[in-house]
Phi, psi and omega in degrees: 000137182282148174259148175304142186276351180246094176280155186249045181091160184281135173234119182272139184233139175264139175221106188217150176303331174232136184300148183293156178298150175302337179293332182273337187302323178299338180278348187241105179304141181290114178209197191225130152254136190288002186275354180102176189277347183221018189292314193215127185282079181206148176265127182258154172233164178296148183292146178251354177204162183304145174070004188233130164239116187245155174276126180301141178285352175263005185278342186306323179297320178293321178298316180298316179298320180299315182292321181293316186280337191246353183256159178223165182303144183258140176270160177291144182271144174296148184288127174271161173246144183235131178232156177253116182251101185065233177264000181270148173263123182242121181247117182261139182235126183303136180292135177070020184288160177277121182259145177297339177256009176274073189235142165211118192079227184252358189252137173294148185234131169292099188305316186295335179287340183248314180233080185288350178286353173240012179277111182283128175259329185199143170236130180239130175240125181164226184047049186287138169237175178303334185247343190221167164215166191239141173238126181232132171255120172260123181257160185294325182137205181211123172247191180295133179294145180230138176274136179259002172206150186297331182273358182290143176237101183282113178273350181060025176272172177209141173230125179236146176201157176226129175250144180210163173233171177249137174052031176072009181263125187258013178294325179236129181233146178241158179209133166257142181208161175212138167247127179245102185279098178055037185293344181283333184245334189290146175294146180096346174056253188292355175293348178264008182263129182235081180274157176200165174238133180240149167240130181242112185253118179247016188295333181260016179086356178238174178261130173235128185248138169239148182231136175223156182230171181304325181296339180279353183082009182284330181192163167248155187223143180217137172250119179261103184293327181288320182266353183055059182221147173252138180225129172249127170257105193267132176282124181299329182299335180269356180230061181291168183295327177232177185304323180229033185260202184275151175296157179297143182214192187310129178094340180285139179252139174257123182247112175293132181247344178195137178212138181195157166233145182211171179215150173275120179254356175205169182295336180230035179206146180218155176243144177229145168255103182272139179253123182281131186233011186303135174078006183253143180219155170245133183249126179286147182238343180293139185299330178058222187289348177098172182241304181282307174246120182263151182211141175202161173284131181124211180228190182297331181244359184230163174217158178244130183263337181194169177210154168265158177214138185261135180306130177077001182246154178263139173245135181256118186242135182282140174237141180239127181237134182226125174272108182273357183275165179264019177221161180299144178222132173256129184234152174244148182231141174226150183228148179204155173258125186249129178286163178303333180273005177093355179278158179274132182268153179278051176267154179269116177235131182230131176213155179304127187285338187209140176230143174248108188252127173287168179302126178075004184281143173243150180225143174254125178224180186231143167255127176254122182239137180224122177272150178301152182294336184262009180287142186281144174299139182097345178295149181235156177204168175246119176274116190235130175242125178251138182239133176238136178265124183299123177082000182225138175272087182209068183289161173221153180218131172248128185228137185222120175295138179230142178232134179284122186227159173284169183272121171280113183193187182304331180276346178212084189246008187237126174271140174257150179269146176221154184231156174229118179278125179229057185254022184289336184276133177293341178295340177296331178274329181285306179231090183304122177074007188298318186256014181133161182298136180270288174288145177236151182230140173219174175229156179203154171278346182274166180279347179207154178228125181306132179085352182244151176234203178226041176278147177302140181227152179290128176269113188268157170302146184292135174228174182302333181254051181309141181274010179242151183185227191289142175250185178298139175292162180294139177264343176214170176301145176237135178238120179275148174271109184296340180270352185268178178233139170283152180238119176255115176255121181232137174250103183259123178253130182202151174276002179266126186289327184280180179284166177238151179278126183232155172232140177217135177220140180231129184239136161238088186070327176216169183296122181257316182208150183206155174221130173226118179156192184282143176229125179290155174292157186094196182270127178227143174245119184252135178265125184243122177292156177282123184262341185290141174282333177273144179245353182229135182227131184281168175303144180094348180296138183281144180239137177210164182206164174219144169219131189199163172282149177260006181249168180279180181291335191262019180278356175077009182243130172255125178242129180242142177262131175263103183298330185297332182241024178237151181197171177218123182244140180252144174277111188237147176256151178292153174250157177277119181291140178238128176255128182249137172235126187227164171244271184257359176092353178291323182244121187216087174282142176226156179236147178205152172289143174293154180306132179087355181275151177253146177281340178248130184238149169254138182207163180262152176302132177078359181252147181282137170228130182247125168275137176257125184231167179240127174254122184237148172256099181270006179278194184247004179225151174302139186221147170267116185251129181251134182255152170215152178212138181210153174272134184266127175053044179213144179241148177086358179269127181266127181235124181230144174259128181228143003277359180188183184254342184226142181220142172265112188242119176297157179302133179080007181246173183210165175216153175275156169203169182233151171244108181266128185239133177231116176289157176295152180299337182274358182296145181242165183302133180098346176298137182238157175210150173247133180250127178254121179249135183225141174239132185232139177282136176289322185281338179216087184302343177283344179271113184209159176231141182232137178227144180245130179242162181228155178214145179229132179280136177231152176276348177293128184292120181237149178286156174292153176228109179257158178275129175250145181299133185262162176295135181079010181296128175284143178287140177292150182295325181294332177293319179295321180294317180297324180290333184285333183295306178300325179298317179295319178299316181296317180295321178297319179298316179298321180295318180295320179297316180298322180293320180295316178298322180295323181291325180296330180286000000 
């Protein structure tokens, strides 16, 4: 997840197993790490670059002071028992046990005897699927709260978390956590629950934090009030083995390194029931990327974590296959769309059925997926490709979450804002944002978002746990207009008459548009230039945004965003639609506009205009691809393909070509034509791609545009054939001359 590029100065946050002494609090500005008040003993600073929250190298003194002032002697923990139930790891914790963090004053406290709503009885890790695994905390329950000291203030809140590593390597650590602010008493119940998933990367000697929430697709979360349990269903794609590596799969071990639940019993004191997990592991069994032949969505240096898909449209997704063995391997592939309940969906999925891989060979291939035209927006599925190695038991599986989304394009270019009120916890009034973002904000192309409304919400200063983040991934290619401006419309409500400092950032894989500066109260429309160097983004690209205050908590100004009258519009260019017809996926011709080209052209009567296009072989075998182009329902329009009509294109390669169009001299302003371009495979005539282009005649004098041969242009096959005829004649002539000379002798 990207971090805003404009930090507003360093804000130090305490995160300690026991809250810091009041003597230390004046040294620590009140701010927020979204992890809660006691999750992790580290001092955080505001991020200085995207994706990074680092520990300041000047922070050790503060950490030392924090530990000296806030810790007390620890008692020995009662021994837990750990059992393995099937493939699940089950960790049992004695009810009412004395925890080393169950402290108030100098004495250890059996947490469960006093606050049983944070007494852990069991932690279960398992319920593995190809894409997810589950973490569950079972708590003892809840009786009447009891104060264990006269000055104690029982908030009846609870914070639980589990930290783990993979294969015993501690460079990258993950954590699921939840803070429930008085969720037992507050109105709204689960509105007081703030779950998240963190990645903590220490590989470069510093701390780097990533944060995800249920809206990001990182996990789903459930509180079972009857069973007193918290459950996270974690997406493997968000917890790879390394910062940018493969998701955990068969043979990988998950090692819990710390687990606890706790509660605040005073404004400056907390109790925890820690669960000992030493020496225990959970082992994954799903084949994942494979062992002998590996496979994943993406390429040799890239990976894809999710994709959007448009109803009735095909999305082409890259697959990368690598034979890691020192001998030849023949593999078979099958593809299916899997519903959340595990059933197979009637979606059309096509992939090459068989590959013959040399030792160490890698291949790039494509999965083409098409959802039914009547599938509802918001529906989800898992696109799954299974690979079997002939004669060897070494399966591999590539799995990709997909969500049915509308098309972001010229006809739907505006995101609407939506809000989620999460003010059920009284701690929101005591320490605004202290335990995690309360109000949440999202954007969508749809008219509604489940769980969200359009009530005004407080726009908070940006913190590490920003309540804004990932949106739906792209369902089709998006093309930005480099000459256009994005428009951010915001309705800011405040009792402050002057303007407020605001920050806004919008990302499509990279920063696309941003605003940092003053915004007047009321409705304002701000024009934002396009900042991205890229103008085209493929289907599946992730989208995210941030909107936040640029001032601290103590500026005395409250600014609220009214989502109902706020929006964000992008300047977008149309894309050329491509229709694909396939059989088994071995042969897959595709068509695309060259970078910077438009699908709609203006031209003069009698003058040449050339569209520049790309013909690609997305299949797994070299193919001879034949092109055709014609004007639909129009006479007198000349259409030519240059430099030729047929090309021999190796698998995974492409070539440029042009479609030159000349309107009749008699054409008048406003005359229109549609051009249909088609590419067909020689080896599988049923495999074809079709693209439609448009042209409009104008009286405005425009220069001619001819197609010029491009660098790396493949020679057309007809050119090779024409060249072979004179060569054959010459060789025949030479042979006859040689025969005549031989006879004279």
